[in-house]
C-alpha cells in the first residue's frame, strides 16, 4: 500500500515546473497518427462509437496542425466519449489526457492551481504541497479535455485564454510553461447555466458539430450500446425495442415545437431498464415496459412549448403510441 511519502514523491516540485521546456504537441499528435495509422485509429474508435469516423477525421486533422477543437451537438450524443476515446487512442502523454468537468462557479485558481502560503512559509516553496498544480499545468505535453466548456464563467475563460495565448501559467510571480491541445465539448445554448464563449477563445477553436443521427444510425447505436450494457445478464436488445425507440426519437426531434429533444443516453437507459425490469420478473420484455421507461426517462429531458408536466407526459405517450403503430404496420410487410 502506498504511503503518504510515496504519494508526495509523485507530486511535482515548483522548482522543476518552472524549468519546463517547450513541447510541440501538434508534432507529437502527428507522429502518433503516423505511427498508429489512420485506419487503425478509426477502427479502434468504431469499436467504441458508431458513425463518427468523419467527425473524428475533422478533429484529428485539426489537432495535427495545433488547432484546438470544440465539439458541439445535442446532449447525450457522445461528445465527451468521443474526446476521451480519441485521446486514449492517441495516447501522446501519461496519463493520455487531463479532463475538467467545467461548471459555472469554477474559479481561475481551480484551473491554474495556487500556492498554499501557510505550507510555503513553514516548509518552503519547493515542498510538494506548497503548490498543487491545476489542470492547465498538468496537461503540459498532452491533451486537455474541457467537458461543457460553455459552463465556464468569463473569469475562468480569461484564465484559459491567457494560457492558450502565451503558453505559460503565471502563479504569484512564477512562470510555468504549459503546452497542450484542447478538445472541448459544448452543450446547446438553450440549456441553463451556460455562458457564451468569448470571441477570442472561440476564435482559437475549430468547431466540429455532431448532428443528430438519422433513424437507421440511431437504431444501430441503441442496439449496440443497450446490448453491451446488458451483456452481463446474457441479454441482447430486441429489434422491436430499438426500432420503436429510434422512431420515437426521430418523431420528437423533428417536431418544430420541441426545443430540446430526447438524448441518446436517456434512450439507452430506457431500453436497458425496461429489459432489466422484465429480467427481474422472469419474463420477456414488452413494448409496454419500454413505454413506461421512455416516459419516466424522457420527461425531464425534452423541452418545448408545454403548459405543465402532465401535458408533456401526454405528448410523450402520443408520440410513443405513434412510433409503436408505425413499427407494427411496417413489421407486417
GROMACS .gro file of C-alpha atoms in nm:
model
  333
    1UNK     CA    1   0.000   0.000   0.000
    2UNK     CA    2   0.128   0.346  -0.093
    3UNK     CA    3   0.226   0.564   0.200
    4UNK     CA    4   0.193   0.940   0.234
    5UNK     CA    5   0.562   0.973   0.145
    6UNK     CA    6   0.512   0.766  -0.169
    7UNK     CA    7   0.226   0.989  -0.280
    8UNK     CA    8   0.418   1.306  -0.201
    9UNK     CA    9   0.705   1.180  -0.416
   10UNK     CA   10   0.468   1.178  -0.716
   11UNK     CA   11   0.381   1.547  -0.676
   12UNK     CA   12   0.585   1.788  -0.888
   13UNK     CA   13   0.810   2.046  -0.725
   14UNK     CA   14   0.770   2.411  -0.818
   15UNK     CA   15   1.143   2.436  -0.892
   16UNK     CA   16   1.103   2.161  -1.156
   17UNK     CA   17   0.788   2.310  -1.307
   18UNK     CA   18   0.948   2.650  -1.374
   19UNK     CA   19   1.229   2.474  -1.570
   20UNK     CA   20   0.993   2.310  -1.817
   21UNK     CA   21   1.077   2.330  -2.186
   22UNK     CA   22   0.853   2.386  -2.486
   23UNK     CA   23   0.668   2.084  -2.629
   24UNK     CA   24   0.542   2.086  -2.987
   25UNK     CA   25   0.220   1.899  -2.911
   26UNK     CA   26   0.088   1.912  -3.268
   27UNK     CA   27   0.404   1.733  -3.386
   28UNK     CA   28   0.357   1.471  -3.113
   29UNK     CA   29  -0.003   1.419  -3.230
   30UNK     CA   30   0.105   1.396  -3.595
   31UNK     CA   31   0.375   1.143  -3.503
   32UNK     CA   32   0.120   0.934  -3.311
   33UNK     CA   33  -0.118   0.935  -3.609
   34UNK     CA   34   0.166   0.840  -3.842
   35UNK     CA   35   0.280   0.557  -3.613
   36UNK     CA   36  -0.064   0.409  -3.542
   37UNK     CA   37  -0.207   0.470  -3.888
   38UNK     CA   38  -0.536   0.644  -3.952
   39UNK     CA   39  -0.716   0.319  -4.047
   40UNK     CA   40  -0.624   0.160  -3.713
   41UNK     CA   41  -0.728   0.473  -3.521
   42UNK     CA   42  -1.070   0.482  -3.691
   43UNK     CA   43  -1.111   0.107  -3.645
   44UNK     CA   44  -1.042   0.137  -3.272
   45UNK     CA   45  -1.285   0.429  -3.250
   46UNK     CA   46  -1.558   0.233  -3.429
   47UNK     CA   47  -1.546  -0.028  -3.152
   48UNK     CA   48  -1.647   0.242  -2.903
   49UNK     CA   49  -1.861   0.480  -3.108
   50UNK     CA   50  -2.061   0.420  -3.424
   51UNK     CA   51  -2.094   0.658  -3.716
   52UNK     CA   52  -1.845   0.923  -3.601
   53UNK     CA   53  -1.543   0.850  -3.821
   54UNK     CA   54  -1.599   1.161  -4.033
   55UNK     CA   55  -1.619   1.377  -3.719
   56UNK     CA   56  -1.303   1.209  -3.587
   57UNK     CA   57  -1.118   1.297  -3.909
   58UNK     CA   58  -1.210   1.665  -3.858
   59UNK     CA   59  -1.080   1.653  -3.501
   60UNK     CA   60  -0.756   1.472  -3.584
   61UNK     CA   61  -0.677   1.697  -3.880
   62UNK     CA   62  -0.715   1.999  -3.651
   63UNK     CA   63  -0.504   1.859  -3.367
   64UNK     CA   64  -0.228   1.761  -3.610
   65UNK     CA   65  -0.176   2.128  -3.701
   66UNK     CA   66  -0.207   2.264  -3.348
   67UNK     CA   67  -0.570   2.374  -3.365
   68UNK     CA   68  -0.785   2.336  -3.055
   69UNK     CA   69  -1.125   2.171  -3.111
   70UNK     CA   70  -1.475   2.245  -2.984
   71UNK     CA   71  -1.723   1.957  -3.026
   72UNK     CA   72  -2.084   2.073  -3.035
   73UNK     CA   73  -2.401   1.868  -3.051
   74UNK     CA   74  -2.713   1.753  -2.867
   75UNK     CA   75  -2.690   1.630  -2.508
   76UNK     CA   76  -2.610   1.261  -2.465
   77UNK     CA   77  -2.486   1.210  -2.821
   78UNK     CA   78  -2.134   1.102  -2.721
   79UNK     CA   79  -1.929   1.424  -2.737
   80UNK     CA   80  -1.727   1.356  -2.422
   81UNK     CA   81  -1.685   0.986  -2.501
   82UNK     CA   82  -1.553   1.081  -2.846
   83UNK     CA   83  -1.298   1.321  -2.696
   84UNK     CA   84  -1.185   1.068  -2.433
   85UNK     CA   85  -1.165   0.779  -2.679
   86UNK     CA   86  -0.956   0.971  -2.933
   87UNK     CA   87  -0.721   1.092  -2.658
   88UNK     CA   88  -0.688   0.734  -2.530
   89UNK     CA   89  -0.614   0.601  -2.879
   90UNK     CA   90  -0.353   0.870  -2.950
   91UNK     CA   91  -0.202   0.829  -2.600
   92UNK     CA   92   0.055   1.105  -2.651
   93UNK     CA   93   0.121   1.150  -2.279
   94UNK     CA   94   0.082   0.977  -1.945
   95UNK     CA   95  -0.198   0.992  -1.849
   96UNK     CA   96  -0.345   1.008  -2.203
   97UNK     CA   97  -0.542   1.322  -2.115
   98UNK     CA   98  -0.641   1.557  -1.833
   99UNK     CA   99  -1.015   1.615  -1.804
  100UNK     CA  100  -1.204   1.901  -1.641
  101UNK     CA  101  -1.579   1.893  -1.576
  102UNK     CA  102  -1.649   2.264  -1.616
  103UNK     CA  103  -1.907   2.440  -1.400
  104UNK     CA  104  -2.032   2.794  -1.361
  105UNK     CA  105  -1.867   2.851  -1.021
  106UNK     CA  106  -1.523   2.734  -1.129
  107UNK     CA  107  -1.251   2.980  -1.032
  108UNK     CA  108  -0.937   3.063  -1.226
  109UNK     CA  109  -0.721   2.912  -0.950
  110UNK     CA  110  -0.906   2.579  -0.985
  111UNK     CA  111  -0.768   2.572  -1.340
  112UNK     CA  112  -0.418   2.701  -1.267
  113UNK     CA  113  -0.358   2.580  -0.912
  114UNK     CA  114  -0.222   2.809  -0.640
  115UNK     CA  115   0.049   2.835  -0.379
  116UNK     CA  116  -0.051   2.745  -0.025
  117UNK     CA  117   0.106   3.034   0.166
  118UNK     CA  118   0.095   2.855   0.504
  119UNK     CA  119   0.278   2.547   0.371
  120UNK     CA  120   0.525   2.762   0.176
  121UNK     CA  121   0.614   2.968   0.484
  122UNK     CA  122   0.652   2.664   0.705
  123UNK     CA  123   0.817   2.412   0.470
  124UNK     CA  124   0.942   2.623   0.178
  125UNK     CA  125   0.816   2.686  -0.172
  126UNK     CA  126   0.962   2.361  -0.303
  127UNK     CA  127   0.765   2.142  -0.065
  128UNK     CA  128   0.536   1.914  -0.273
  129UNK     CA  129   0.227   2.054  -0.101
  130UNK     CA  130   0.329   2.419  -0.135
  131UNK     CA  131   0.194   2.429  -0.490
  132UNK     CA  132  -0.065   2.182  -0.615
  133UNK     CA  133  -0.082   2.234  -0.993
  134UNK     CA  134  -0.417   2.274  -1.164
  135UNK     CA  135  -0.523   2.104  -1.489
  136UNK     CA  136  -0.380   2.384  -1.706
  137UNK     CA  137  -0.038   2.295  -1.567
  138UNK     CA  138  -0.083   1.917  -1.551
  139UNK     CA  139  -0.188   1.899  -1.919
  140UNK     CA  140   0.157   2.009  -2.040
  141UNK     CA  141   0.265   1.798  -2.338
  142UNK     CA  142  -0.074   1.634  -2.381
  143UNK     CA  143  -0.446   1.682  -2.437
  144UNK     CA  144  -0.680   1.875  -2.210
  145UNK     CA  145  -1.049   1.778  -2.231
  146UNK     CA  146  -1.282   2.054  -2.116
  147UNK     CA  147  -1.626   1.898  -2.073
  148UNK     CA  148  -1.907   2.152  -2.119
  149UNK     CA  149  -1.670   2.444  -2.170
  150UNK     CA  150  -1.960   2.685  -2.207
  151UNK     CA  151  -2.033   2.643  -1.836
  152UNK     CA  152  -1.708   2.828  -1.760
  153UNK     CA  153  -1.773   3.181  -1.634
  154UNK     CA  154  -1.594   3.473  -1.805
  155UNK     CA  155  -1.316   3.488  -1.539
  156UNK     CA  156  -1.223   3.123  -1.587
  157UNK     CA  157  -1.246   3.164  -1.965
  158UNK     CA  158  -0.996   3.450  -1.936
  159UNK     CA  159  -0.753   3.230  -1.739
  160UNK     CA  160  -0.778   2.960  -2.006
  161UNK     CA  161  -0.734   3.211  -2.288
  162UNK     CA  162  -0.417   3.352  -2.133
  163UNK     CA  163  -0.254   3.009  -2.127
  164UNK     CA  164  -0.362   2.933  -2.485
  165UNK     CA  165  -0.217   3.266  -2.599
  166UNK     CA  166   0.108   3.273  -2.402
  167UNK     CA  167   0.173   2.903  -2.330
  168UNK     CA  168   0.256   2.994  -1.971
  169UNK     CA  169   0.068   2.974  -1.641
  170UNK     CA  170   0.151   3.260  -1.404
  171UNK     CA  171   0.135   3.178  -1.032
  172UNK     CA  172   0.220   3.458  -0.789
  173UNK     CA  173   0.522   3.573  -0.987
  174UNK     CA  174   0.629   3.228  -1.108
  175UNK     CA  175   0.605   3.137  -1.475
  176UNK     CA  176   0.533   2.774  -1.570
  177UNK     CA  177   0.547   2.654  -1.930
  178UNK     CA  178   0.235   2.469  -2.042
  179UNK     CA  179   0.181   2.343  -2.396
  180UNK     CA  180  -0.129   2.135  -2.465
  181UNK     CA  181  -0.412   2.091  -2.711
  182UNK     CA  182  -0.774   2.134  -2.602
  183UNK     CA  183  -1.066   1.915  -2.700
  184UNK     CA  184  -1.370   2.091  -2.557
  185UNK     CA  185  -1.736   1.992  -2.560
  186UNK     CA  186  -2.031   2.227  -2.555
  187UNK     CA  187  -2.398   2.185  -2.475
  188UNK     CA  188  -2.666   2.364  -2.679
  189UNK     CA  189  -2.711   2.733  -2.589
  190UNK     CA  190  -3.071   2.675  -2.474
  191UNK     CA  191  -2.950   2.481  -2.170
  192UNK     CA  192  -2.948   2.665  -1.839
  193UNK     CA  193  -2.622   2.759  -1.669
  194UNK     CA  194  -2.423   2.813  -1.988
  195UNK     CA  195  -2.219   3.115  -2.094
  196UNK     CA  196  -2.130   3.238  -2.439
  197UNK     CA  197  -1.765   3.176  -2.521
  198UNK     CA  198  -1.560   3.492  -2.562
  199UNK     CA  199  -1.478   3.580  -2.923
  200UNK     CA  200  -1.105   3.545  -2.860
  201UNK     CA  201  -1.149   3.196  -2.711
  202UNK     CA  202  -1.394   3.078  -2.978
  203UNK     CA  203  -1.158   3.207  -3.249
  204UNK     CA  204  -0.887   2.969  -3.128
  205UNK     CA  205  -1.105   2.661  -3.171
  206UNK     CA  206  -1.221   2.464  -3.471
  207UNK     CA  207  -1.592   2.392  -3.425
  208UNK     CA  208  -1.687   2.034  -3.507
  209UNK     CA  209  -2.058   1.964  -3.490
  210UNK     CA  210  -2.211   1.621  -3.431
  211UNK     CA  211  -2.553   1.618  -3.597
  212UNK     CA  212  -2.845   1.428  -3.455
  213UNK     CA  213  -2.833   1.078  -3.612
  214UNK     CA  214  -3.095   0.964  -3.861
  215UNK     CA  215  -3.327   0.678  -3.765
  216UNK     CA  216  -3.114   0.397  -3.909
  217UNK     CA  217  -2.797   0.512  -3.732
  218UNK     CA  218  -2.995   0.573  -3.412
  219UNK     CA  219  -3.123   0.216  -3.420
  220UNK     CA  220  -2.769   0.083  -3.473
  221UNK     CA  221  -2.633   0.287  -3.182
  222UNK     CA  222  -2.920   0.195  -2.949
  223UNK     CA  223  -2.896  -0.176  -3.032
  224UNK     CA  224  -2.518  -0.187  -2.990
  225UNK     CA  225  -2.497   0.016  -2.669
  226UNK     CA  226  -2.800  -0.139  -2.500
  227UNK     CA  227  -2.680  -0.492  -2.577
  228UNK     CA  228  -2.336  -0.402  -2.444
  229UNK     CA  229  -2.483  -0.284  -2.114
  230UNK     CA  230  -2.699  -0.598  -2.084
  231UNK     CA  231  -2.427  -0.845  -2.184
  232UNK     CA  232  -2.354  -0.946  -1.822
  233UNK     CA  233  -2.718  -1.060  -1.792
  234UNK     CA  234  -2.691  -1.262  -2.112
  235UNK     CA  235  -2.944  -1.036  -2.286
  236UNK     CA  236  -2.950  -0.865  -2.626
  237UNK     CA  237  -3.171  -0.567  -2.704
  238UNK     CA  238  -3.468  -0.685  -2.915
  239UNK     CA  239  -3.518  -0.520  -3.254
  240UNK     CA  240  -3.869  -0.411  -3.156
  241UNK     CA  241  -3.738  -0.202  -2.866
  242UNK     CA  242  -3.458  -0.033  -3.060
  243UNK     CA  243  -3.677   0.028  -3.367
  244UNK     CA  244  -3.964   0.183  -3.173
  245UNK     CA  245  -3.725   0.394  -2.964
  246UNK     CA  246  -3.541   0.520  -3.273
  247UNK     CA  247  -3.872   0.604  -3.443
  248UNK     CA  248  -3.999   0.778  -3.129
  249UNK     CA  249  -3.681   0.988  -3.101
  250UNK     CA  250  -3.698   1.085  -3.469
  251UNK     CA  251  -4.064   1.190  -3.441
  252UNK     CA  252  -3.996   1.407  -3.134
  253UNK     CA  253  -3.677   1.561  -3.272
  254UNK     CA  254  -3.848   1.659  -3.599
  255UNK     CA  255  -4.132   1.834  -3.413
  256UNK     CA  256  -4.084   2.211  -3.452
  257UNK     CA  257  -4.244   2.270  -3.110
  258UNK     CA  258  -3.963   2.080  -2.935
  259UNK     CA  259  -3.664   2.292  -2.828
  260UNK     CA  260  -3.454   2.009  -2.680
  261UNK     CA  261  -3.518   1.655  -2.797
  262UNK     CA  262  -3.451   1.318  -2.632
  263UNK     CA  263  -3.088   1.226  -2.573
  264UNK     CA  264  -2.931   0.901  -2.684
  265UNK     CA  265  -2.813   0.845  -2.326
  266UNK     CA  266  -3.168   0.865  -2.186
  267UNK     CA  267  -3.295   0.636  -2.463
  268UNK     CA  268  -3.034   0.371  -2.379
  269UNK     CA  269  -3.130   0.393  -2.012
  270UNK     CA  270  -3.497   0.350  -2.107
  271UNK     CA  271  -3.426   0.035  -2.310
  272UNK     CA  272  -3.192  -0.122  -2.055
  273UNK     CA  273  -3.411  -0.051  -1.752
  274UNK     CA  274  -3.713  -0.196  -1.935
  275UNK     CA  275  -3.510  -0.509  -2.009
  276UNK     CA  276  -3.378  -0.526  -1.653
  277UNK     CA  277  -3.728  -0.500  -1.503
  278UNK     CA  278  -3.852  -0.785  -1.722
  279UNK     CA  279  -3.543  -0.990  -1.633
  280UNK     CA  280  -3.612  -0.942  -1.261
  281UNK     CA  281  -3.968  -1.064  -1.311
  282UNK     CA  282  -3.851  -1.365  -1.515
  283UNK     CA  283  -4.031  -1.278  -1.838
  284UNK     CA  284  -3.975  -1.132  -2.185
  285UNK     CA  285  -3.959  -0.755  -2.217
  286UNK     CA  286  -4.256  -0.588  -2.387
  287UNK     CA  287  -4.322  -0.259  -2.561
  288UNK     CA  288  -4.534  -0.156  -2.262
  289UNK     CA  289  -4.226  -0.195  -2.042
  290UNK     CA  290  -4.040   0.030  -2.283
  291UNK     CA  291  -4.326   0.284  -2.288
  292UNK     CA  292  -4.317   0.321  -1.910
  293UNK     CA  293  -3.940   0.371  -1.908
  294UNK     CA  294  -3.938   0.605  -2.208
  295UNK     CA  295  -4.182   0.838  -2.037
  296UNK     CA  296  -4.006   0.834  -1.698
  297UNK     CA  297  -3.661   0.881  -1.859
  298UNK     CA  298  -3.761   1.147  -2.113
  299UNK     CA  299  -3.999   1.368  -1.916
  300UNK     CA  300  -3.713   1.564  -1.759
  301UNK     CA  301  -3.503   1.567  -2.077
  302UNK     CA  302  -3.717   1.713  -2.353
  303UNK     CA  303  -3.812   2.079  -2.355
  304UNK     CA  304  -4.078   2.251  -2.556
  305UNK     CA  305  -4.397   2.451  -2.553
  306UNK     CA  306  -4.571   2.263  -2.268
  307UNK     CA  307  -4.801   2.426  -2.012
  308UNK     CA  308  -4.709   2.172  -1.742
  309UNK     CA  309  -4.558   1.829  -1.683
  310UNK     CA  310  -4.890   1.649  -1.740
  311UNK     CA  311  -4.913   1.797  -2.088
  312UNK     CA  312  -4.555   1.687  -2.155
  313UNK     CA  313  -4.630   1.331  -2.038
  314UNK     CA  314  -4.940   1.318  -2.260
  315UNK     CA  315  -4.728   1.432  -2.555
  316UNK     CA  316  -4.470   1.157  -2.490
  317UNK     CA  317  -4.745   0.895  -2.470
  318UNK     CA  318  -4.892   1.010  -2.804
  319UNK     CA  319  -4.555   1.007  -2.978
  320UNK     CA  320  -4.466   0.666  -2.837
  321UNK     CA  321  -4.802   0.520  -2.947
  322UNK     CA  322  -4.743   0.669  -3.293
  323UNK     CA  323  -4.397   0.511  -3.309
  324UNK     CA  324  -4.538   0.177  -3.194
  325UNK     CA  325  -4.812   0.182  -3.460
  326UNK     CA  326  -4.555   0.264  -3.730
  327UNK     CA  327  -4.339  -0.029  -3.619
  328UNK     CA  328  -4.632  -0.273  -3.619
  329UNK     CA  329  -4.751  -0.150  -3.959
  330UNK     CA  330  -4.412  -0.194  -4.126
  331UNK     CA  331  -4.322  -0.517  -3.944
  332UNK     CA  332  -4.627  -0.688  -4.101
  333UNK     CA  333  -4.499  -0.617  -4.452
   0.00000   0.00000   0.00000
